Amino acid sequence: THVWTLATADVPALARAFPGAAAVALYVLNPEENEAYELDNGQTALIPLTREDVAGGAAEPTEQDIQAREVSATHVEVSSTAFAEYDPDEPEDSPRNKLRSAIYGAGARAGGQPIWLQGDEHDGDFLMQFDESFANINLGDAGVMYIFTDQQFWQCH
């Protein structure tokens, strides 16, 4: 099932990971009973698309495909310290914690480092993370989908 397609021109993290690709698409075997909750799950596919692929237009949707909607990307640069592991000794209202919370609270974001819900599971080439407000797929209880070049999986509460 097609989940999303993002233009690499709009998402620098995808452009760096897939030079020459015009877009990248994510597919999940079953968005309603999504079992991509661990590494090497065999439930996802991340597909780089060429200019020719994109020029061919959108494929005919299937009954399973998630309803298409447009999204826009806004480029914001932040300090790498915003992605550092949570420090319980740091005040909740510190500028870094406020920034980290704002980044984590975005429905989707690309680049930087993952902000883990349960804990570090993979150290591959991180591309982006998103929640159900970005793509209407089952991610468990308030889950987050982590997209790496070689792995795509989610964590939940």
PDB file of C-alpha atoms in Angstrom:
ATOM      1  CA  THR A   1       0.000   0.000   0.000  1.00  0.00           C
ATOM      2  CA  HIS A   2       1.342   3.392  -0.996  1.00  0.00           C
ATOM      3  CA  VAL A   3       1.754   5.608   2.079  1.00  0.00           C
ATOM      4  CA  TRP A   4       3.507   8.703   0.725  1.00  0.00           C
ATOM      5  CA  THR A   5       5.721  10.104  -1.990  1.00  0.00           C
ATOM      6  CA  LEU A   6       7.976  13.060  -1.219  1.00  0.00           C
ATOM      7  CA  ALA A   7       9.935  15.128  -3.743  1.00  0.00           C
ATOM      8  CA  THR A   8      13.655  15.126  -3.026  1.00  0.00           C
ATOM      9  CA  ALA A   9      13.805  18.797  -4.060  1.00  0.00           C
ATOM     10  CA  ASP A  10      11.600  19.572  -1.044  1.00  0.00           C
ATOM     11  CA  VAL A  11      13.325  17.278   1.461  1.00  0.00           C
ATOM     12  CA  PRO A  12      17.128  17.688   1.562  1.00  0.00           C
ATOM     13  CA  ALA A  13      17.620  14.586   3.751  1.00  0.00           C
ATOM     14  CA  LEU A  14      16.052  12.454   1.017  1.00  0.00           C
ATOM     15  CA  ALA A  15      18.043  14.222  -1.728  1.00  0.00           C
ATOM     16  CA  ARG A  16      21.327  13.493   0.083  1.00  0.00           C
ATOM     17  CA  ALA A  17      20.434   9.832   0.599  1.00  0.00           C
ATOM     18  CA  PHE A  18      19.169   9.262  -2.950  1.00  0.00           C
ATOM     19  CA  PRO A  19      21.219  11.431  -5.318  1.00  0.00           C
ATOM     20  CA  GLY A  20      19.610  11.531  -8.724  1.00  0.00           C
ATOM     21  CA  ALA A  21      16.163  10.533  -7.445  1.00  0.00           C
ATOM     22  CA  ALA A  22      13.320  12.955  -8.081  1.00  0.00           C
ATOM     23  CA  ALA A  23      11.175  11.552  -5.275  1.00  0.00           C
ATOM     24  CA  VAL A  24      11.012   8.767  -2.717  1.00  0.00           C
ATOM     25  CA  ALA A  25       7.939   6.657  -1.951  1.00  0.00           C
ATOM     26  CA  LEU A  26       7.109   4.581   1.127  1.00  0.00           C
ATOM     27  CA  TYR A  27       4.997   1.447   0.912  1.00  0.00           C
ATOM     28  CA  VAL A  28       3.693  -0.631   3.827  1.00  0.00           C
ATOM     29  CA  LEU A  29       2.310  -4.138   3.430  1.00  0.00           C
ATOM     30  CA  ASN A  30      -0.833  -3.483   5.474  1.00  0.00           C
ATOM     31  CA  PRO A  31      -1.428   0.031   6.872  1.00  0.00           C
ATOM     32  CA  GLU A  32      -4.327  -1.055   9.126  1.00  0.00           C
ATOM     33  CA  GLU A  33      -2.555  -4.043  10.649  1.00  0.00           C
ATOM     34  CA  ASN A  34       0.929  -2.640  10.274  1.00  0.00           C
ATOM     35  CA  GLU A  35       3.429  -5.109  11.702  1.00  0.00           C
ATOM     36  CA  ALA A  36       6.559  -3.097  10.909  1.00  0.00           C
ATOM     37  CA  TYR A  37       7.393  -2.709  14.596  1.00  0.00           C
ATOM     38  CA  GLU A  38      10.862  -4.234  14.552  1.00  0.00           C
ATOM     39  CA  LEU A  39      14.006  -4.257  12.453  1.00  0.00           C
ATOM     40  CA  ASP A  40      14.125  -6.420   9.317  1.00  0.00           C
ATOM     41  CA  ASN A  41      10.337  -6.730   9.374  1.00  0.00           C
ATOM     42  CA  GLY A  42       9.784  -7.311   5.641  1.00  0.00           C
ATOM     43  CA  GLN A  43       6.666  -5.115   5.843  1.00  0.00           C
ATOM     44  CA  THR A  44       7.958  -1.927   4.199  1.00  0.00           C
ATOM     45  CA  ALA A  45       9.662  -0.684   1.046  1.00  0.00           C
ATOM     46  CA  LEU A  46      11.347   2.663   0.462  1.00  0.00           C
ATOM     47  CA  ILE A  47      11.552   3.286  -3.287  1.00  0.00           C
ATOM     48  CA  PRO A  48      13.574   6.054  -4.983  1.00  0.00           C
ATOM     49  CA  LEU A  49      11.813   7.377  -8.091  1.00  0.00           C
ATOM     50  CA  THR A  50      13.550   8.784 -11.159  1.00  0.00           C
ATOM     51  CA  ARG A  51      12.421  11.863 -13.088  1.00  0.00           C
ATOM     52  CA  GLU A  52      10.973   9.476 -15.663  1.00  0.00           C
ATOM     53  CA  ASP A  53       8.981   7.662 -12.959  1.00  0.00           C
ATOM     54  CA  VAL A  54       7.544  10.950 -11.715  1.00  0.00           C
ATOM     55  CA  ALA A  55       6.892  12.270 -15.230  1.00  0.00           C
ATOM     56  CA  GLY A  56       4.674   9.236 -15.808  1.00  0.00           C
ATOM     57  CA  GLY A  57       2.194  10.717 -13.343  1.00  0.00           C
ATOM     58  CA  ALA A  58       0.530   9.165 -10.340  1.00  0.00           C
ATOM     59  CA  ALA A  59      -0.326   5.496 -10.506  1.00  0.00           C
ATOM     60  CA  GLU A  60      -3.963   4.491 -10.369  1.00  0.00           C
ATOM     61  CA  PRO A  61      -4.803   4.180  -6.668  1.00  0.00           C
ATOM     62  CA  THR A  62      -5.898   0.855  -5.263  1.00  0.00           C
ATOM     63  CA  GLU A  63      -8.624   0.366  -2.665  1.00  0.00           C
ATOM     64  CA  GLN A  64      -5.883  -0.085  -0.063  1.00  0.00           C
ATOM     65  CA  ASP A  65      -3.995   3.124  -0.810  1.00  0.00           C
ATOM     66  CA  ILE A  66      -4.160   5.902   1.721  1.00  0.00           C
ATOM     67  CA  GLN A  67      -6.092   8.914   0.499  1.00  0.00           C
ATOM     68  CA  ALA A  68      -3.726  11.354  -1.186  1.00  0.00           C
ATOM     69  CA  ARG A  69      -3.185  14.792   0.277  1.00  0.00           C
ATOM     70  CA  GLU A  70      -0.678  17.519  -0.346  1.00  0.00           C
ATOM     71  CA  VAL A  71       1.926  18.462   2.212  1.00  0.00           C
ATOM     72  CA  SER A  72       4.502  21.204   2.151  1.00  0.00           C
ATOM     73  CA  ALA A  73       7.999  21.161   3.573  1.00  0.00           C
ATOM     74  CA  THR A  74       9.628  23.996   5.455  1.00  0.00           C
ATOM     75  CA  HIS A  75      13.401  23.968   5.903  1.00  0.00           C
ATOM     76  CA  VAL A  76      14.531  24.882   9.423  1.00  0.00           C
ATOM     77  CA  GLU A  77      18.086  24.510  10.686  1.00  0.00           C
ATOM     78  CA  VAL A  78      18.594  23.651  14.338  1.00  0.00           C
ATOM     79  CA  SER A  79      21.583  22.807  16.476  1.00  0.00           C
ATOM     80  CA  SER A  80      22.491  19.124  16.627  1.00  0.00           C
ATOM     81  CA  THR A  81      22.171  19.377  20.415  1.00  0.00           C
ATOM     82  CA  ALA A  82      18.385  19.439  19.918  1.00  0.00           C
ATOM     83  CA  PHE A  83      18.612  15.721  19.074  1.00  0.00           C
ATOM     84  CA  ALA A  84      20.778  14.761  22.047  1.00  0.00           C
ATOM     85  CA  GLU A  85      19.384  12.170  24.421  1.00  0.00           C
ATOM     86  CA  TYR A  86      16.929  13.478  26.999  1.00  0.00           C
ATOM     87  CA  ASP A  87      18.681  14.559  30.205  1.00  0.00           C
ATOM     88  CA  PRO A  88      16.418  14.184  33.272  1.00  0.00           C
ATOM     89  CA  ASP A  89      18.631  16.646  35.181  1.00  0.00           C
ATOM     90  CA  GLU A  90      17.973  19.406  32.643  1.00  0.00           C
ATOM     91  CA  PRO A  91      14.979  21.642  33.472  1.00  0.00           C
ATOM     92  CA  GLU A  92      11.841  20.819  31.451  1.00  0.00           C
ATOM     93  CA  ASP A  93      11.565  24.443  30.337  1.00  0.00           C
ATOM     94  CA  SER A  94      15.176  24.775  29.146  1.00  0.00           C
ATOM     95  CA  PRO A  95      15.517  26.137  25.607  1.00  0.00           C
ATOM     96  CA  ARG A  96      16.957  22.798  24.392  1.00  0.00           C
ATOM     97  CA  ASN A  97      14.107  20.761  25.882  1.00  0.00           C
ATOM     98  CA  LYS A  98      11.534  23.168  24.453  1.00  0.00           C
ATOM     99  CA  LEU A  99      13.122  22.877  21.012  1.00  0.00           C
ATOM    100  CA  ARG A 100      13.406  19.081  21.297  1.00  0.00           C
ATOM    101  CA  SER A 101       9.719  18.863  22.274  1.00  0.00           C
ATOM    102  CA  ALA A 102       8.686  21.067  19.348  1.00  0.00           C
ATOM    103  CA  ILE A 103      10.693  18.931  16.910  1.00  0.00           C
ATOM    104  CA  TYR A 104       9.313  15.698  18.352  1.00  0.00           C
ATOM    105  CA  GLY A 105       5.777  17.110  18.264  1.00  0.00           C
ATOM    106  CA  ALA A 106       5.873  17.756  14.520  1.00  0.00           C
ATOM    107  CA  GLY A 107       3.732  15.273  12.589  1.00  0.00           C
ATOM    108  CA  ALA A 108       6.725  14.594  10.362  1.00  0.00           C
ATOM    109  CA  ARG A 109      10.273  15.794  10.090  1.00  0.00           C
ATOM    110  CA  ALA A 110      13.306  14.899   8.039  1.00  0.00           C
ATOM    111  CA  GLY A 111      16.996  15.183   8.798  1.00  0.00           C
ATOM    112  CA  GLY A 112      18.910  15.468  12.019  1.00  0.00           C
ATOM    113  CA  GLN A 113      18.809  12.405  14.239  1.00  0.00           C
ATOM    114  CA  PRO A 114      15.895  10.285  15.422  1.00  0.00           C
ATOM    115  CA  ILE A 115      14.153  11.279  18.614  1.00  0.00           C
ATOM    116  CA  TRP A 116      13.295   7.869  19.984  1.00  0.00           C
ATOM    117  CA  LEU A 117      10.014   7.060  21.641  1.00  0.00           C
ATOM    118  CA  GLN A 118      11.201   3.864  23.364  1.00  0.00           C
ATOM    119  CA  GLY A 119      14.939   3.852  22.866  1.00  0.00           C
ATOM    120  CA  ASP A 120      17.663   3.642  20.266  1.00  0.00           C
ATOM    121  CA  GLU A 121      17.085   0.617  18.029  1.00  0.00           C
ATOM    122  CA  HIS A 122      19.112   1.398  14.920  1.00  0.00           C
ATOM    123  CA  ASP A 123      22.103   3.517  13.977  1.00  0.00           C
ATOM    124  CA  GLY A 124      21.725   3.530  10.183  1.00  0.00           C
ATOM    125  CA  ASP A 125      21.365   6.487   7.834  1.00  0.00           C
ATOM    126  CA  PHE A 126      18.365   8.300   9.384  1.00  0.00           C
ATOM    127  CA  LEU A 127      16.059  10.077   6.952  1.00  0.00           C
ATOM    128  CA  MET A 128      12.882  11.045   8.785  1.00  0.00           C
ATOM    129  CA  GLN A 129      10.212  10.158  11.306  1.00  0.00           C
ATOM    130  CA  PHE A 130       6.450  10.669  11.314  1.00  0.00           C
ATOM    131  CA  ASP A 131       3.324   9.886  13.286  1.00  0.00           C
ATOM    132  CA  GLU A 132      -0.297   9.082  12.377  1.00  0.00           C
ATOM    133  CA  SER A 133      -1.131  12.775  11.875  1.00  0.00           C
ATOM    134  CA  PHE A 134       1.152  12.724   8.814  1.00  0.00           C
ATOM    135  CA  ALA A 135       0.161   9.360   7.358  1.00  0.00           C
ATOM    136  CA  ASN A 136      -2.990   7.543   8.373  1.00  0.00           C
ATOM    137  CA  ILE A 137      -1.479   4.149   9.174  1.00  0.00           C
ATOM    138  CA  ASN A 138      -1.555   2.043  12.326  1.00  0.00           C
ATOM    139  CA  LEU A 139       1.477   2.843  14.463  1.00  0.00           C
ATOM    140  CA  GLY A 140       0.185   1.273  17.659  1.00  0.00           C
ATOM    141  CA  ASP A 141      -0.514   3.478  20.682  1.00  0.00           C
ATOM    142  CA  ALA A 142       0.627   6.999  19.684  1.00  0.00           C
ATOM    143  CA  GLY A 143       3.496   5.530  17.670  1.00  0.00           C
ATOM    144  CA  VAL A 144       6.249   6.986  15.545  1.00  0.00           C
ATOM    145  CA  MET A 145       7.553   5.536  12.262  1.00  0.00           C
ATOM    146  CA  TYR A 146      11.315   5.819  11.773  1.00  0.00           C
ATOM    147  CA  ILE A 147      12.626   5.895   8.209  1.00  0.00           C
ATOM    148  CA  PHE A 148      16.242   4.945   7.522  1.00  0.00           C
ATOM    149  CA  THR A 149      17.722   4.142   4.120  1.00  0.00           C
ATOM    150  CA  ASP A 150      17.926   0.463   5.075  1.00  0.00           C
ATOM    151  CA  GLN A 151      15.132   0.075   7.660  1.00  0.00           C
ATOM    152  CA  GLN A 152      11.616   1.400   8.230  1.00  0.00           C
ATOM    153  CA  PHE A 153       9.888   0.523  11.499  1.00  0.00           C
ATOM    154  CA  TRP A 154       7.809   2.024  14.278  1.00  0.00           C
ATOM    155  CA  GLN A 155       7.746   2.263  18.041  1.00  0.00           C
ATOM    156  CA  CYS A 156       4.771   2.992  20.275  1.00  0.00           C
ATOM    157  CA  HIS A 157       3.917   3.493  23.957  1.00  0.00           C
TER     158      HIS A 157
END
